[in-house]
Short mmCIF file of C-alpha atoms in Angstrom, two decimals:
data_model
loop_
_atom_site.label_atom_id
_atom_site.label_comp_id
_atom_site.label_asym_id
_atom_site.label_seq_id
_atom_site.Cartn_x
_atom_site.Cartn_y
_atom_site.Cartn_z
CA UNK A 1 -12.13 26.45 -22.74
CA UNK A 2 -15.69 27.01 -21.59
CA UNK A 3 -16.90 25.75 -24.95
CA UNK A 4 -15.28 22.37 -24.26
CA UNK A 5 -16.66 22.41 -20.73
CA UNK A 6 -20.23 22.90 -21.94
CA UNK A 7 -19.71 20.29 -24.68
CA UNK A 8 -18.70 17.82 -21.96
CA UNK A 9 -21.72 18.81 -19.86
CA UNK A 10 -24.06 18.13 -22.77
CA UNK A 11 -22.50 14.68 -23.22
CA UNK A 12 -23.03 14.10 -19.48
CA UNK A 13 -26.75 14.85 -19.87
CA UNK A 14 -26.96 12.48 -22.86
CA UNK A 15 -25.58 9.63 -20.71
CA UNK A 16 -29.06 8.88 -19.31
CA UNK A 17 -30.10 7.44 -22.67
CA UNK A 18 -28.83 3.85 -22.90
CA UNK A 19 -29.10 3.66 -26.69
CA UNK A 20 -26.36 6.20 -27.45
CA UNK A 21 -23.36 4.40 -25.90
CA UNK A 22 -21.31 4.48 -29.12
CA UNK A 23 -22.50 7.99 -30.00
CA UNK A 24 -21.11 9.28 -26.69
CA UNK A 25 -17.79 7.60 -27.49
CA UNK A 26 -17.71 9.26 -30.93
CA UNK A 27 -18.52 12.64 -29.36
CA UNK A 28 -15.47 12.29 -27.09
CA UNK A 29 -13.29 11.55 -30.13
CA UNK A 30 -14.77 14.67 -31.76
CA UNK A 31 -14.04 16.69 -28.62
CA UNK A 32 -10.42 15.44 -28.70
CA UNK A 33 -9.86 16.54 -32.31
CA UNK A 34 -11.63 19.89 -31.80
CA UNK A 35 -9.49 20.62 -28.76
CA UNK A 36 -6.30 19.62 -30.55
CA UNK A 37 -7.04 21.71 -33.67
CA UNK A 38 -8.29 24.83 -31.85
CA UNK A 39 -5.28 24.93 -29.52
CA UNK A 40 -2.66 24.37 -32.23
CA UNK A 41 -2.14 28.09 -32.80
CA UNK A 42 -1.72 28.81 -29.08
CA UNK A 43 1.80 29.83 -28.02
CA UNK A 44 1.35 27.88 -24.75
CA UNK A 45 2.50 30.63 -22.49
CA UNK A 46 0.23 30.18 -19.41
CA UNK A 47 -2.87 31.70 -20.97
CA UNK A 48 -5.96 32.82 -19.11
CA UNK A 49 -8.87 31.62 -21.21
CA UNK A 50 -11.74 32.38 -18.82
CA UNK A 51 -12.24 33.51 -15.22
CA UNK A 52 -10.73 30.43 -13.64
CA UNK A 53 -9.61 28.22 -16.53
CA UNK A 54 -6.38 28.44 -18.47
CA UNK A 55 -3.91 26.46 -20.51
CA UNK A 56 -0.22 25.86 -20.99
CA UNK A 57 1.73 23.00 -22.60
CA UNK A 58 1.50 20.85 -19.46
CA UNK A 59 -2.28 21.16 -19.35
CA UNK A 60 -2.61 20.72 -23.12
CA UNK A 61 -0.82 17.36 -23.28
CA UNK A 62 -2.56 15.89 -20.25
CA UNK A 63 -6.05 17.05 -21.32
CA UNK A 64 -5.48 15.43 -24.74
CA UNK A 65 -4.37 12.25 -22.96
CA UNK A 66 -7.49 12.32 -20.74
CA UNK A 67 -9.84 12.67 -23.73
CA UNK A 68 -8.04 9.96 -25.71
CA UNK A 69 -8.02 7.42 -22.86
CA UNK A 70 -11.68 8.17 -22.00
CA UNK A 71 -12.80 7.44 -25.56
CA UNK A 72 -10.80 4.19 -25.55
CA UNK A 73 -12.42 3.23 -22.22
CA UNK A 74 -15.79 3.09 -23.99
CA UNK A 75 -14.37 0.99 -26.82
CA UNK A 76 -12.85 -1.47 -24.34
CA UNK A 77 -16.05 -1.84 -22.27
CA UNK A 78 -18.24 -3.61 -24.82
CA UNK A 79 -19.10 -6.29 -22.25
CA UNK A 80 -20.89 -3.71 -20.09
CA UNK A 81 -22.78 -2.50 -23.19
CA UNK A 82 -23.55 -6.05 -24.32
CA UNK A 83 -25.02 -7.22 -21.02
CA UNK A 84 -26.57 -3.82 -20.20
CA UNK A 85 -24.80 -3.80 -16.84
CA UNK A 86 -26.06 -0.50 -15.31
CA UNK A 87 -25.10 1.10 -18.59
CA UNK A 88 -26.37 4.66 -18.08
CA UNK A 89 -24.66 4.86 -14.66
CA UNK A 90 -21.42 3.66 -16.25
CA UNK A 91 -21.57 6.33 -19.00
CA UNK A 92 -22.36 9.00 -16.39
CA UNK A 93 -19.39 8.02 -14.19
CA UNK A 94 -16.90 7.94 -17.08
CA UNK A 95 -18.03 11.33 -18.47
CA UNK A 96 -18.06 12.84 -14.97
CA UNK A 97 -14.51 11.59 -14.44
CA UNK A 98 -13.43 13.05 -17.79
CA UNK A 99 -14.97 16.40 -16.84
CA UNK A 100 -13.18 16.53 -13.47
CA UNK A 101 -9.87 15.70 -15.17
CA UNK A 102 -10.29 18.47 -17.76
CA UNK A 103 -11.11 20.97 -15.00
CA UNK A 104 -8.17 19.75 -12.87
CA UNK A 105 -5.63 20.24 -15.63
CA UNK A 106 -7.05 23.60 -16.75
CA UNK A 107 -7.53 25.26 -13.33
CA UNK A 108 -5.58 28.48 -12.79
CA UNK A 109 -5.97 28.42 -9.01
CA UNK A 110 -4.34 25.98 -6.59
CA UNK A 111 -7.48 25.63 -4.47
CA UNK A 112 -9.63 24.83 -7.51
CA UNK A 113 -6.94 22.39 -8.62
CA UNK A 114 -7.16 20.70 -5.20
CA UNK A 115 -10.96 20.60 -5.36
CA UNK A 116 -11.11 18.92 -8.78
CA UNK A 117 -8.07 16.76 -7.91
CA UNK A 118 -10.06 15.25 -5.05
CA UNK A 119 -13.32 15.16 -7.06
CA UNK A 120 -11.75 12.68 -9.50
CA UNK A 121 -11.62 10.22 -6.60
CA UNK A 122 -15.42 9.88 -6.44
CA UNK A 123 -16.17 8.47 -9.95
CA UNK A 124 -13.05 6.23 -9.73
CA UNK A 125 -14.33 4.84 -6.41
CA UNK A 126 -17.75 4.08 -7.91
CA UNK A 127 -16.22 2.54 -11.05
CA UNK A 128 -14.30 0.06 -8.89
CA UNK A 129 -17.27 -0.68 -6.59
CA UNK A 130 -19.90 -0.87 -9.32
CA UNK A 131 -18.14 -2.78 -12.08
CA UNK A 132 -15.23 -4.56 -10.32
CA UNK A 133 -14.80 -8.29 -10.77
CA UNK A 134 -14.50 -9.69 -7.22
CA UNK A 135 -15.91 -9.08 -3.70
CA UNK A 136 -12.51 -7.64 -2.66
CA UNK A 137 -13.32 -4.52 -4.71
CA UNK A 138 -14.86 -2.96 -1.57
CA UNK A 139 -11.53 -3.23 0.23
CA UNK A 140 -9.73 -1.86 -2.85
CA UNK A 141 -12.10 1.12 -2.97
CA UNK A 142 -11.46 1.96 0.68
CA UNK A 143 -7.69 1.63 0.19
CA UNK A 144 -7.95 4.14 -2.65
CA UNK A 145 -10.15 6.49 -0.63
CA UNK A 146 -8.23 6.54 2.65
CA UNK A 147 -4.71 6.60 1.23
CA UNK A 148 -5.61 9.64 -0.86
CA UNK A 149 -7.61 11.47 1.81
CA UNK A 150 -5.02 10.85 4.53
CA UNK A 151 -2.35 12.67 2.53
CA UNK A 152 -4.72 15.31 1.13
CA UNK A 153 -5.88 16.88 4.41
CA UNK A 154 -2.42 18.40 5.19
CA UNK A 155 -2.36 19.71 1.60
CA UNK A 156 -5.68 21.48 2.14
CA UNK A 157 -4.50 23.06 5.40
CA UNK A 158 -1.28 24.22 3.73
CA UNK A 159 -3.17 25.76 0.80
CA UNK A 160 -5.41 27.67 3.23
CA UNK A 161 -2.29 28.94 5.01
CA UNK A 162 -0.79 30.06 1.67
CA UNK A 163 -4.06 31.77 0.76
CA UNK A 164 -4.00 33.69 4.03
CA UNK A 165 -0.33 34.58 3.53
CA UNK A 166 -0.32 35.48 -0.18
CA UNK A 167 -3.98 36.61 -0.50
CA UNK A 168 -4.18 34.56 -3.69
CA UNK A 169 -3.59 31.01 -4.91
CA UNK A 170 -3.53 31.92 -8.60
CA UNK A 171 -0.62 30.40 -10.53
CA UNK A 172 0.31 33.93 -11.65
CA UNK A 173 0.69 35.10 -8.02
CA UNK A 174 2.82 32.27 -6.58
CA UNK A 175 6.07 34.13 -6.04
CA UNK A 176 7.07 33.35 -2.43
CA UNK A 177 9.70 30.74 -1.53
CA UNK A 178 8.70 29.26 1.84
CA UNK A 179 11.28 28.01 4.33
CA UNK A 180 9.08 25.86 6.66
CA UNK A 181 9.96 22.17 6.55
CA UNK A 182 6.44 21.09 7.60
CA UNK A 183 4.96 23.05 4.69
CA UNK A 184 7.23 21.18 2.26
CA UNK A 185 6.08 17.74 3.43
CA UNK A 186 2.43 18.80 3.60
CA UNK A 187 2.48 20.09 0.03
CA UNK A 188 4.38 17.22 -1.53
CA UNK A 189 2.99 14.07 0.14
CA UNK A 190 -0.48 14.13 -1.44
CA UNK A 191 1.07 14.12 -4.91
CA UNK A 192 3.62 11.41 -4.06
CA UNK A 193 0.79 9.17 -2.82
CA UNK A 194 -1.10 9.78 -6.05
CA UNK A 195 1.83 8.96 -8.37
CA UNK A 196 2.47 6.66 -6.26
CA UNK A 197 5.86 6.57 -4.57
CA UNK A 198 7.26 3.37 -3.07
CA UNK A 199 5.93 2.84 0.54
CA UNK A 200 2.60 4.48 -0.33
CA UNK A 201 1.81 2.39 -3.42
CA UNK A 202 -0.31 -0.42 -1.94
CA UNK A 203 -3.62 1.25 -2.84
CA UNK A 204 -2.69 1.17 -6.54
CA UNK A 205 -2.11 -2.58 -6.63
CA UNK A 206 -5.42 -3.29 -4.90
CA UNK A 207 -7.31 -0.84 -7.12
CA UNK A 208 -5.86 -2.18 -10.39
CA UNK A 209 -6.51 -5.84 -9.64
CA UNK A 210 -10.12 -5.25 -8.58
CA UNK A 211 -11.07 -2.52 -11.08
CA UNK A 212 -12.85 -3.17 -14.39
CA UNK A 213 -10.86 -2.61 -17.56
CA UNK A 214 -12.09 1.00 -17.85
CA UNK A 215 -11.05 1.72 -14.26
CA UNK A 216 -7.57 0.27 -14.79
CA UNK A 217 -7.12 2.20 -18.03
CA UNK A 218 -8.00 5.58 -16.54
CA UNK A 219 -6.01 4.86 -13.35
CA UNK A 220 -2.83 3.98 -15.22
CA UNK A 221 -3.42 6.37 -18.12
CA UNK A 222 -4.33 9.63 -16.40
CA UNK A 223 -4.96 9.51 -12.63
CA UNK A 224 -1.35 8.64 -11.77
CA UNK A 225 -0.29 11.69 -13.79
CA UNK A 226 -2.21 14.01 -11.46
CA UNK A 227 0.57 13.57 -8.90
CA UNK A 228 3.31 14.59 -11.32
CA UNK A 229 1.25 17.54 -12.58
CA UNK A 230 0.70 18.71 -8.99
CA UNK A 231 4.44 18.56 -8.28
CA UNK A 232 5.13 20.69 -11.37
CA UNK A 233 2.70 23.32 -10.05
CA UNK A 234 3.77 23.58 -6.39
CA UNK A 235 7.57 23.45 -6.71
CA UNK A 236 7.68 27.24 -7.13
CA UNK A 237 6.58 27.59 -3.47
CA UNK A 238 9.26 25.27 -2.04
CA UNK A 239 12.37 25.75 -4.18
CA UNK A 240 14.84 26.17 -1.28
CA UNK A 241 13.34 23.31 0.73
CA UNK A 242 13.39 21.07 -2.34
CA UNK A 243 17.15 21.44 -2.64
CA UNK A 244 17.44 20.36 0.99
CA UNK A 245 14.97 17.46 1.25
CA UNK A 246 14.54 16.09 -2.28
CA UNK A 247 17.41 13.64 -1.84
CA UNK A 248 15.24 11.67 0.60
CA UNK A 249 12.47 10.99 -1.94
CA UNK A 250 15.06 10.60 -4.70
CA UNK A 251 16.72 7.69 -2.87
CA UNK A 252 13.39 6.10 -1.86
CA UNK A 253 12.14 6.22 -5.46
CA UNK A 254 15.32 4.74 -6.93
CA UNK A 255 15.67 1.88 -4.43
CA UNK A 256 11.91 1.31 -4.37
CA UNK A 257 11.77 1.19 -8.18
CA UNK A 258 14.49 -1.45 -8.20
CA UNK A 259 12.68 -3.58 -5.56
CA UNK A 260 9.34 -3.24 -7.38
CA UNK A 261 11.02 -4.33 -10.64
CA UNK A 262 12.25 -7.47 -8.86
CA UNK A 263 8.73 -8.10 -7.51
CA UNK A 264 7.37 -7.92 -11.08
CA UNK A 265 9.32 -11.11 -11.86
CA UNK A 266 7.46 -12.92 -9.04
CA UNK A 267 3.91 -12.12 -10.20
CA UNK A 268 1.51 -14.69 -11.66
CA UNK A 269 -1.43 -12.29 -12.21
CA UNK A 270 -1.17 -10.28 -15.44
CA UNK A 271 -2.89 -7.20 -14.02
CA UNK A 272 -0.76 -7.26 -10.87
CA UNK A 273 2.42 -7.44 -12.98
CA UNK A 274 1.36 -4.46 -15.12
CA UNK A 275 0.36 -2.51 -11.98
CA UNK A 276 3.76 -3.17 -10.36
CA UNK A 277 5.49 -2.03 -13.57
CA UNK A 278 3.52 1.26 -13.32
CA UNK A 279 4.95 1.84 -9.84
CA UNK A 280 8.48 1.16 -11.17
CA UNK A 281 8.05 3.63 -14.05
CA UNK A 282 6.63 6.31 -11.76
CA UNK A 283 9.62 5.74 -9.44
CA UNK A 284 11.95 6.82 -12.27
CA UNK A 285 9.68 9.81 -13.03
CA UNK A 286 9.73 10.93 -9.37
CA UNK A 287 13.53 10.63 -9.26
CA UNK A 288 13.79 12.82 -12.38
CA UNK A 289 11.46 15.42 -10.87
CA UNK A 290 13.47 15.49 -7.64
CA UNK A 291 16.63 16.53 -9.51
CA UNK A 292 14.94 19.89 -10.28
CA UNK A 293 16.70 19.98 -13.66
CA UNK A 294 15.23 20.89 -17.03
CA UNK A 295 16.03 17.42 -18.39
CA UNK A 296 14.41 15.78 -15.37
CA UNK A 297 11.21 17.80 -15.80
CA UNK A 298 11.05 17.13 -19.55
CA UNK A 299 11.78 13.42 -19.08
CA UNK A 300 9.11 13.03 -16.38
CA UNK A 301 6.50 14.75 -18.54
CA UNK A 302 7.33 12.66 -21.62
CA UNK A 303 7.38 9.42 -19.60
CA UNK A 304 4.00 10.27 -18.07
CA UNK A 305 2.45 10.64 -21.53
CA UNK A 306 4.17 7.51 -22.90
CA UNK A 307 3.41 5.39 -19.86
CA UNK A 308 -0.25 6.48 -19.93
CA UNK A 309 -0.71 5.08 -23.45
CA UNK A 310 1.45 1.96 -22.99
CA UNK A 311 0.11 0.85 -19.61
CA UNK A 312 -3.49 1.49 -20.64
CA UNK A 313 -2.95 -0.71 -23.72
CA UNK A 314 -1.47 -3.52 -21.61
CA UNK A 315 -4.47 -3.45 -19.24
CA UNK A 316 -6.75 -3.59 -22.28
CA UNK A 317 -4.82 -6.66 -23.53
CA UNK A 318 -5.09 -8.44 -20.18
CA UNK A 319 -8.86 -7.82 -20.22
CA UNK A 320 -9.16 -9.30 -23.74
CA UNK A 321 -7.52 -12.49 -22.45
CA UNK A 322 -9.62 -12.47 -19.26
CA UNK A 323 -12.88 -12.23 -21.23
CA UNK A 324 -11.94 -15.41 -23.13
CA UNK A 325 -10.43 -17.57 -20.42
CA UNK A 326 -11.98 -16.10 -17.22
CA UNK A 327 -8.49 -16.05 -15.72
CA UNK A 328 -5.59 -13.63 -15.51
CA UNK A 329 -3.12 -16.25 -14.28
CA UNK A 330 0.08 -16.66 -16.27
CA UNK A 331 0.00 -20.38 -15.40
CA UNK A 332 -3.36 -20.92 -17.14
CA UNK A 333 -2.93 -18.55 -20.09
CA UNK A 334 -0.24 -20.28 -22.13
CA UNK A 335 0.37 -20.67 -25.83
CA UNK A 336 -1.86 -17.78 -26.89
CA UNK A 337 0.33 -17.22 -29.96
CA UNK A 338 -1.32 -20.29 -31.52
CA UNK A 339 -4.78 -19.22 -30.38
CA UNK A 340 -4.98 -15.48 -31.26
CA UNK A 341 -1.97 -14.51 -33.44
CA UNK A 342 -3.12 -10.89 -34.00
CA UNK A 343 -3.37 -10.26 -30.26
CA UNK A 344 0.06 -11.86 -29.90
CA UNK A 345 1.43 -9.16 -32.19
CA UNK A 346 -0.05 -6.41 -29.97
CA UNK A 347 1.36 -8.13 -26.85
CA UNK A 348 4.81 -7.97 -28.45
CA UNK A 349 4.53 -4.35 -29.61
CA UNK A 350 3.23 -3.03 -26.28
CA UNK A 351 5.64 -5.16 -24.22
CA UNK A 352 8.67 -3.77 -26.03
CA UNK A 353 7.22 -0.26 -25.66
CA UNK A 354 6.91 -0.95 -21.92
CA UNK A 355 10.64 -1.75 -21.79
CA UNK A 356 11.41 1.54 -23.63
CA UNK A 357 12.49 0.05 -26.93
CA UNK A 358 12.66 2.37 -29.96
CA UNK A 359 10.69 4.06 -31.42
CA UNK A 360 8.37 4.41 -28.41
CA UNK A 361 7.89 7.65 -26.50
CA UNK A 362 9.04 5.83 -23.33
CA UNK A 363 12.54 5.63 -24.84
CA UNK A 364 12.85 9.39 -25.21
CA UNK A 365 11.48 9.94 -21.69
CA UNK A 366 13.93 7.46 -20.15
CA UNK A 367 16.90 8.94 -22.04
CA UNK A 368 16.08 12.36 -20.57
CA UNK A 369 15.53 10.90 -17.10
CA UNK A 370 18.69 8.76 -17.10
CA UNK A 371 20.74 11.78 -18.15
CA UNK A 372 19.30 14.00 -15.39
CA UNK A 373 19.55 11.33 -12.66
CA UNK A 374 23.13 10.29 -13.45
CA UNK A 375 24.17 13.94 -13.83
CA UNK A 376 22.75 14.63 -10.36
CA UNK A 377 24.62 11.73 -8.74
CA UNK A 378 26.98 9.16 -10.26
CA UNK A 379 26.15 6.74 -7.41
CA UNK A 380 22.63 6.31 -8.82
CA UNK A 381 24.02 4.68 -11.99
CA UNK A 382 23.93 1.22 -10.34
CA UNK A 383 20.22 1.49 -9.47
CA UNK A 384 19.25 2.99 -12.83
CA UNK A 385 21.16 0.27 -14.73
CA UNK A 386 19.47 -2.44 -12.68
CA UNK A 387 16.01 -0.89 -13.15
CA UNK A 388 16.52 -0.65 -16.91
CA UNK A 389 17.68 -4.27 -17.11
CA UNK A 390 14.83 -5.54 -14.90
CA UNK A 391 12.34 -3.46 -16.93
CA UNK A 392 13.33 -5.44 -20.00
CA UNK A 393 13.30 -8.70 -18.02
CA UNK A 394 9.75 -8.42 -16.67
CA UNK A 395 8.40 -7.21 -20.03
CA UNK A 396 9.91 -10.28 -21.74
CA UNK A 397 8.61 -12.45 -18.89
CA UNK A 398 5.08 -11.07 -19.36
CA UNK A 399 5.16 -11.65 -23.12
CA UNK A 400 6.74 -15.13 -23.08
CA UNK A 401 4.62 -16.43 -20.19
CA UNK A 402 1.30 -16.01 -21.99
CA UNK A 403 2.37 -16.38 -25.64
CA UNK A 404 4.60 -19.46 -25.48
CA UNK A 405 4.06 -22.91 -24.03
CA UNK A 406 1.38 -25.56 -24.48
CA UNK A 407 -2.08 -24.25 -25.35
CA UNK A 408 -4.70 -24.92 -22.69
CA UNK A 409 -7.47 -27.04 -24.30
CA UNK A 410 -10.13 -25.14 -22.31
CA UNK A 411 -9.55 -22.07 -24.48
CA UNK A 412 -10.25 -23.64 -27.86
CA UNK A 413 -13.99 -22.86 -27.77
CA UNK A 414 -13.53 -19.11 -27.49
CA UNK A 415 -13.77 -16.49 -30.23
CA UNK A 416 -10.80 -15.00 -32.05
CA UNK A 417 -10.03 -11.27 -31.84
CA UNK A 418 -12.55 -8.76 -33.15
CA UNK A 419 -12.04 -5.63 -35.24
CA UNK A 420 -12.97 -3.47 -32.23
CA UNK A 421 -10.24 -5.01 -30.07
CA UNK A 422 -7.56 -4.58 -32.72
CA UNK A 423 -8.67 -0.98 -33.28
CA UNK A 424 -8.45 -0.17 -29.55
CA UNK A 425 -4.93 -1.60 -29.36
CA UNK A 426 -3.83 0.22 -32.51
CA UNK A 427 -5.12 3.51 -31.07
CA UNK A 428 -2.92 2.92 -28.02
CA UNK A 429 0.20 1.92 -29.94
CA UNK A 430 0.08 4.41 -32.82
CA UNK A 431 0.32 7.71 -30.86
CA UNK A 432 2.86 6.08 -28.49
CA UNK A 433 5.25 5.53 -31.41
CA UNK A 434 4.39 8.51 -33.61
CA UNK A 435 4.90 11.24 -30.99
CA UNK A 436 8.64 10.60 -30.94
CA UNK A 437 8.81 11.90 -34.53
CA UNK A 438 8.41 15.44 -33.16
CA UNK A 439 10.79 15.51 -30.18
CA UNK A 440 10.90 19.32 -29.96
CA UNK A 441 7.41 19.41 -28.37
CA UNK A 442 9.09 18.96 -24.98
CA UNK A 443 11.50 21.89 -25.34
CA UNK A 444 9.04 24.38 -23.81
CA UNK A 445 11.06 24.42 -20.57
CA UNK A 446 14.06 26.09 -22.17
#
């Protein structure tokens, strides 16, 4: 693990040279394949690889996702490279963010996990402030900062209490089942804000709309998954309390997901619509986690991986349209099927993946989640059915709104799609639909 850490550090040092933008991106691809190949023979029992770093199947999948999305962030940000917009600072921030994510997912200690979990906030904040599109990005950055920090301070105090009580915060030493209600809420809220849960999701909408394409991709692709990963890790401390209080967050997530799905049908901004759909998908994932069942855990993990690839690809698509028309409005961007047919194909493929059509990974995740949620309570069938139906409705609405209709004459002077753009979209769609061919990768819980 330290080998990959030092490899990442060397890439970070190289970021001060502006002429190696594409070389850095290729190094991250190389790092991804090295990590994947070297860890293939690992049995994925929580393995201590160095003094404070380790790996299991949860860490493995999310580290691979982090490396993959980071490399695609560079490929999607050609405009920053083309206009030399603070290029070396941009490379530094992206690599620093990648490094914090790798350390977050591979930490063997809850305090180190908290430290790197919060460290990922800093480069994200600067990405939004430095390369956002509108003056409102300052407000979006502060929303992101204060929502996260407000929920994280109780988490820090609780971890210090656990350290004093258990004399260790190592994952291997977490054996106590606490019975304090305040401890339950303090541990869980920081991760629910990060996912985010309905009622604490406003920061995500602001951040997505104001962030550059790279910021939106990493937010939707990986940073939202930090919340789910944290819940996986801390449930062992609050098993009894979870059985008592989880129904509260279960109901909020289900009803909130249904309301957010309805709000998706009211959006006119492409990025806002995709951001709202992320909240709806994470609502289903939270509900599955709250059931505390094997199927719920497996479904949440699979949906997190699938949603990371699908949502990142949709944000990349919206940026491709924005670069040509200088607008994300669904009223202005009409008839794009006649204008860029190849991009229209990717809109269709990623939109149906977003609504969990076969053979996408989202389908397998939602099958697991629907089974666990309905098994936990038959009353939730109404909300789940409505969310599934509305998920298909807003995905079709997104596709039809910008692909059909009369072509705006203002767009006729713009370039057609490039090889780079089609490659980026293919690298989102291909793993999303190929991973379902090996469904037994999620059976590590049994």
